[in-house]
mmCIF file of C-alpha atoms in Angstrom:
data_model
loop_
_atom_site.group_PDB
_atom_site.id
_atom_site.type_symbol
_atom_site.label_atom_id
_atom_site.label_comp_id
_atom_site.label_asym_id
_atom_site.label_seq_id
_atom_site.Cartn_x
_atom_site.Cartn_y
_atom_site.Cartn_z
ATOM 1 C CA UNK A 1 71.546 81.789 98.233
ATOM 2 C CA UNK A 2 74.638 80.032 96.912
ATOM 3 C CA UNK A 3 75.295 80.391 93.191
ATOM 4 C CA UNK A 4 78.828 78.970 93.015
ATOM 5 C CA UNK A 5 81.209 76.772 94.961
ATOM 6 C CA UNK A 6 84.103 78.828 93.604
ATOM 7 C CA UNK A 7 84.866 82.443 94.493
ATOM 8 C CA UNK A 8 83.316 84.943 92.090
ATOM 9 C CA UNK A 9 84.854 88.099 90.689
ATOM 10 C CA UNK A 10 83.726 91.004 92.922
ATOM 11 C CA UNK A 11 81.753 92.737 90.155
ATOM 12 C CA UNK A 12 79.982 89.515 89.193
ATOM 13 C CA UNK A 13 79.126 88.711 92.822
ATOM 14 C CA UNK A 14 77.762 92.233 93.236
ATOM 15 C CA UNK A 15 75.625 91.962 90.107
ATOM 16 C CA UNK A 16 74.194 88.627 91.332
ATOM 17 C CA UNK A 17 73.447 90.209 94.735
ATOM 18 C CA UNK A 18 71.733 93.160 93.059
ATOM 19 C CA UNK A 19 69.595 90.903 90.890
ATOM 20 C CA UNK A 20 68.521 88.981 94.005
ATOM 21 C CA UNK A 21 67.727 92.258 95.755
ATOM 22 C CA UNK A 22 65.602 93.374 92.801
ATOM 23 C CA UNK A 23 63.809 90.009 92.623
ATOM 24 C CA UNK A 24 63.016 89.930 96.339
ATOM 25 C CA UNK A 25 62.389 93.645 96.952
ATOM 26 C CA UNK A 26 65.482 94.078 99.101
ATOM 27 C CA UNK A 27 67.676 97.154 99.516
ATOM 28 C CA UNK A 28 69.782 97.311 96.342
ATOM 29 C CA UNK A 29 72.227 99.758 97.907
ATOM 30 C CA UNK A 30 73.132 97.074 100.456
ATOM 31 C CA UNK A 31 73.611 94.414 97.797
ATOM 32 C CA UNK A 32 77.226 93.870 96.912
ATOM 33 C CA UNK A 33 79.924 91.256 97.270
ATOM 34 C CA UNK A 34 80.839 92.460 100.786
ATOM 35 C CA UNK A 35 77.370 92.275 102.373
ATOM 36 C CA UNK A 36 76.403 88.969 103.896
ATOM 37 C CA UNK A 37 73.494 87.906 106.041
ATOM 38 C CA UNK A 38 70.772 90.353 105.049
ATOM 39 C CA UNK A 39 68.447 87.469 104.143
ATOM 40 C CA UNK A 40 69.760 85.285 106.922
ATOM 41 C CA UNK A 41 68.252 87.159 109.827
ATOM 42 C CA UNK A 42 70.078 90.475 110.029
ATOM 43 C CA UNK A 43 67.558 93.288 109.767
ATOM 44 C CA UNK A 44 67.565 96.326 107.542
ATOM 45 C CA UNK A 45 66.840 99.189 109.917
ATOM 46 C CA UNK A 46 66.105 101.830 107.268
ATOM 47 C CA UNK A 47 62.598 103.283 107.759
ATOM 48 C CA UNK A 48 61.516 102.581 104.176
ATOM 49 C CA UNK A 49 62.071 98.851 104.716
ATOM 50 C CA UNK A 50 59.979 98.536 107.880
ATOM 51 C CA UNK A 51 56.935 96.302 107.622
ATOM 52 C CA UNK A 52 53.416 97.564 108.399
ATOM 53 C CA UNK A 53 53.628 96.842 112.138
ATOM 54 C CA UNK A 54 56.823 98.914 112.428
ATOM 55 C CA UNK A 55 59.334 96.096 112.776
ATOM 56 C CA UNK A 56 62.369 95.684 110.563
ATOM 57 C CA UNK A 57 61.996 92.715 108.225
ATOM 58 C CA UNK A 58 64.044 89.597 108.792
ATOM 59 C CA UNK A 59 64.229 86.033 107.564
ATOM 60 C CA UNK A 60 64.673 83.053 109.828
ATOM 61 C CA UNK A 61 66.737 80.382 108.097
ATOM 62 C CA UNK A 62 65.399 77.066 109.358
ATOM 63 C CA UNK A 63 67.653 74.912 107.225
ATOM 64 C CA UNK A 64 70.668 75.515 105.052
ATOM 65 C CA UNK A 65 72.525 72.717 103.314
ATOM 66 C CA UNK A 66 74.927 75.033 101.487
ATOM 67 C CA UNK A 67 73.986 73.605 98.092
ATOM 68 C CA UNK A 68 73.995 75.619 94.913
ATOM 69 C CA UNK A 69 70.521 76.940 94.096
ATOM 70 C CA UNK A 70 68.752 75.454 91.056
ATOM 71 C CA UNK A 71 68.704 78.814 89.244
ATOM 72 C CA UNK A 72 72.433 79.483 89.783
ATOM 73 C CA UNK A 73 73.544 79.025 86.176
ATOM 74 C CA UNK A 74 70.713 81.260 84.909
ATOM 75 C CA UNK A 75 71.464 83.932 87.522
ATOM 76 C CA UNK A 76 75.188 83.880 86.730
ATOM 77 C CA UNK A 77 74.536 84.091 82.979
ATOM 78 C CA UNK A 78 72.167 87.047 83.435
ATOM 79 C CA UNK A 79 74.641 88.788 85.731
ATOM 80 C CA UNK A 80 77.473 88.270 83.221
ATOM 81 C CA UNK A 81 75.278 89.650 80.424
ATOM 82 C CA UNK A 82 74.387 92.671 82.563
ATOM 83 C CA UNK A 83 78.050 93.280 83.407
ATOM 84 C CA UNK A 84 79.002 93.096 79.729
ATOM 85 C CA UNK A 85 76.350 95.716 78.928
ATOM 86 C CA UNK A 86 77.584 97.976 81.749
ATOM 87 C CA UNK A 87 81.186 97.671 80.576
ATOM 88 C CA UNK A 88 80.216 98.319 76.953
ATOM 89 C CA UNK A 89 78.224 101.427 77.883
ATOM 90 C CA UNK A 90 81.207 102.818 79.760
ATOM 91 C CA UNK A 91 83.383 102.455 76.678
ATOM 92 C CA UNK A 92 81.029 104.454 74.452
ATOM 93 C CA UNK A 93 82.299 107.679 75.994
ATOM 94 C CA UNK A 94 85.680 107.652 77.546
ATOM 95 C CA UNK A 95 88.062 110.531 78.077
ATOM 96 C CA UNK A 96 90.583 108.350 76.228
ATOM 97 C CA UNK A 97 88.744 109.273 73.047
ATOM 98 C CA UNK A 98 90.082 112.794 73.532
ATOM 99 C CA UNK A 99 93.383 113.581 71.892
ATOM 100 C CA UNK A 100 96.415 113.533 74.154
ATOM 101 C CA UNK A 101 96.999 117.208 73.419
ATOM 102 C CA UNK A 102 93.612 118.130 74.928
ATOM 103 C CA UNK A 103 94.809 117.099 78.402
ATOM 104 C CA UNK A 104 97.378 119.112 80.316
ATOM 105 C CA UNK A 105 100.618 117.368 81.178
ATOM 106 C CA UNK A 106 100.467 115.433 84.460
ATOM 107 C CA UNK A 107 102.744 117.983 86.146
ATOM 108 C CA UNK A 108 100.676 120.934 84.848
ATOM 109 C CA UNK A 109 97.433 119.300 85.989
ATOM 110 C CA UNK A 110 98.834 118.554 89.450
ATOM 111 C CA UNK A 111 100.325 122.040 89.810
ATOM 112 C CA UNK A 112 97.057 123.724 88.829
ATOM 113 C CA UNK A 113 95.062 121.839 91.477
ATOM 114 C CA UNK A 114 97.819 122.206 94.059
ATOM 115 C CA UNK A 115 97.606 125.990 93.742
ATOM 116 C CA UNK A 116 93.808 125.815 94.138
ATOM 117 C CA UNK A 117 94.167 123.695 97.294
ATOM 118 C CA UNK A 118 96.806 126.049 98.711
ATOM 119 C CA UNK A 119 94.518 129.038 98.088
ATOM 120 C CA UNK A 120 91.602 127.286 99.746
ATOM 121 C CA UNK A 121 93.312 125.544 102.689
ATOM 122 C CA UNK A 122 96.650 127.316 103.064
ATOM 123 C CA UNK A 123 100.213 126.035 102.873
ATOM 124 C CA UNK A 124 99.743 123.879 105.989
ATOM 125 C CA UNK A 125 97.355 121.506 104.198
ATOM 126 C CA UNK A 126 98.027 117.791 104.716
ATOM 127 C CA UNK A 127 100.112 117.202 101.581
ATOM 128 C CA UNK A 128 99.414 113.460 101.456
ATOM 129 C CA UNK A 129 95.661 114.106 101.489
ATOM 130 C CA UNK A 130 96.161 116.713 98.801
ATOM 131 C CA UNK A 131 98.130 114.197 96.700
ATOM 132 C CA UNK A 132 95.273 111.727 97.023
ATOM 133 C CA UNK A 133 92.615 114.327 96.153
ATOM 134 C CA UNK A 134 94.480 115.522 93.068
ATOM 135 C CA UNK A 135 95.110 111.967 91.868
ATOM 136 C CA UNK A 136 91.370 111.300 92.238
ATOM 137 C CA UNK A 137 90.750 114.181 89.844
ATOM 138 C CA UNK A 138 93.376 112.765 87.484
ATOM 139 C CA UNK A 139 91.669 109.355 87.571
ATOM 140 C CA UNK A 140 88.361 111.020 86.694
ATOM 141 C CA UNK A 141 90.057 112.543 83.664
ATOM 142 C CA UNK A 142 91.535 109.196 82.657
ATOM 143 C CA UNK A 143 95.192 109.836 83.343
ATOM 144 C CA UNK A 144 97.157 106.584 83.449
ATOM 145 C CA UNK A 145 98.863 105.205 86.545
ATOM 146 C CA UNK A 146 102.229 106.144 85.034
ATOM 147 C CA UNK A 147 101.044 109.723 84.460
ATOM 148 C CA UNK A 148 99.768 109.993 88.028
ATOM 149 C CA UNK A 149 103.081 108.685 89.353
ATOM 150 C CA UNK A 150 104.888 111.206 87.138
ATOM 151 C CA UNK A 151 102.758 114.032 88.558
ATOM 152 C CA UNK A 152 103.595 113.065 92.143
ATOM 153 C CA UNK A 153 107.273 112.608 91.361
ATOM 154 C CA UNK A 154 107.566 115.977 89.614
ATOM 155 C CA UNK A 155 105.127 118.201 91.497
ATOM 156 C CA UNK A 156 104.158 116.923 94.958
ATOM 157 C CA UNK A 157 105.517 119.560 97.348
ATOM 158 C CA UNK A 158 108.306 118.422 99.628
ATOM 159 C CA UNK A 159 107.876 114.765 98.664
ATOM 160 C CA UNK A 160 111.527 113.879 99.323
ATOM 161 C CA UNK A 161 111.364 115.494 102.772
ATOM 162 C CA UNK A 162 107.948 114.044 103.669
ATOM 163 C CA UNK A 163 108.666 110.502 102.498
ATOM 164 C CA UNK A 164 112.422 110.267 102.916
ATOM 165 C CA UNK A 165 113.727 106.936 101.670
ATOM 166 C CA UNK A 166 110.403 105.567 100.486
ATOM 167 C CA UNK A 167 109.187 108.045 97.900
ATOM 168 C CA UNK A 168 108.656 105.411 95.198
ATOM 169 C CA UNK A 169 106.777 103.138 97.591
ATOM 170 C CA UNK A 170 104.556 106.069 98.583
ATOM 171 C CA UNK A 171 103.923 106.947 94.926
ATOM 172 C CA UNK A 172 103.082 103.340 94.022
ATOM 173 C CA UNK A 173 100.740 102.861 96.998
ATOM 174 C CA UNK A 174 98.988 106.192 96.516
ATOM 175 C CA UNK A 175 98.380 105.633 92.799
ATOM 176 C CA UNK A 176 97.171 102.074 93.440
ATOM 177 C CA UNK A 177 94.795 103.174 96.218
ATOM 178 C CA UNK A 178 93.340 105.977 94.103
ATOM 179 C CA UNK A 179 92.779 103.666 91.134
ATOM 180 C CA UNK A 180 91.274 100.923 93.317
ATOM 181 C CA UNK A 181 88.863 103.417 94.867
ATOM 182 C CA UNK A 182 88.004 105.016 91.535
ATOM 183 C CA UNK A 183 87.379 101.726 89.738
ATOM 184 C CA UNK A 184 85.202 100.289 92.496
ATOM 185 C CA UNK A 185 83.123 103.450 92.922
ATOM 186 C CA UNK A 186 82.643 104.096 89.232
ATOM 187 C CA UNK A 187 82.086 100.515 88.177
ATOM 188 C CA UNK A 188 79.043 100.178 90.414
ATOM 189 C CA UNK A 189 77.588 103.671 90.156
#
């Protein structure tokens, strides 16, 4: 079902897909901006979606002109309203409302978790995976990108030896990847 000729923001496209899934009794967990074709013939093989005779449901598209559906503007408006409500509810409680002094410094936070990982997995742990895991925890506690970069720069063990000549690139990519993952997972949860 086409709702726009222009590309949609990922979150908006996902909210439209979820509203369609709710309206048509589809699998909401498979409704997001990356899933295509579920109503165009590809089957959902999950047991709870099987029809009474045991087959997986499917739709045969007999014709498709690629036109925008008549309810597109209504669906987009409802999705935008829903997104606004989701965003507003996430701002009611945010770790940013805590005072800065209630959070440990980025280096102290990193060092604390590094020692826990070393105790659990030993000194031979994959340090890049450990960096990523600790930055995930920092994202959950609302540390900024600059603070996460500071933590890596000041506390990641052997960073200069592990990433010789491209430490800053590694820091930038790691922080960006953590934040991208965190924002996508927590926006839609």
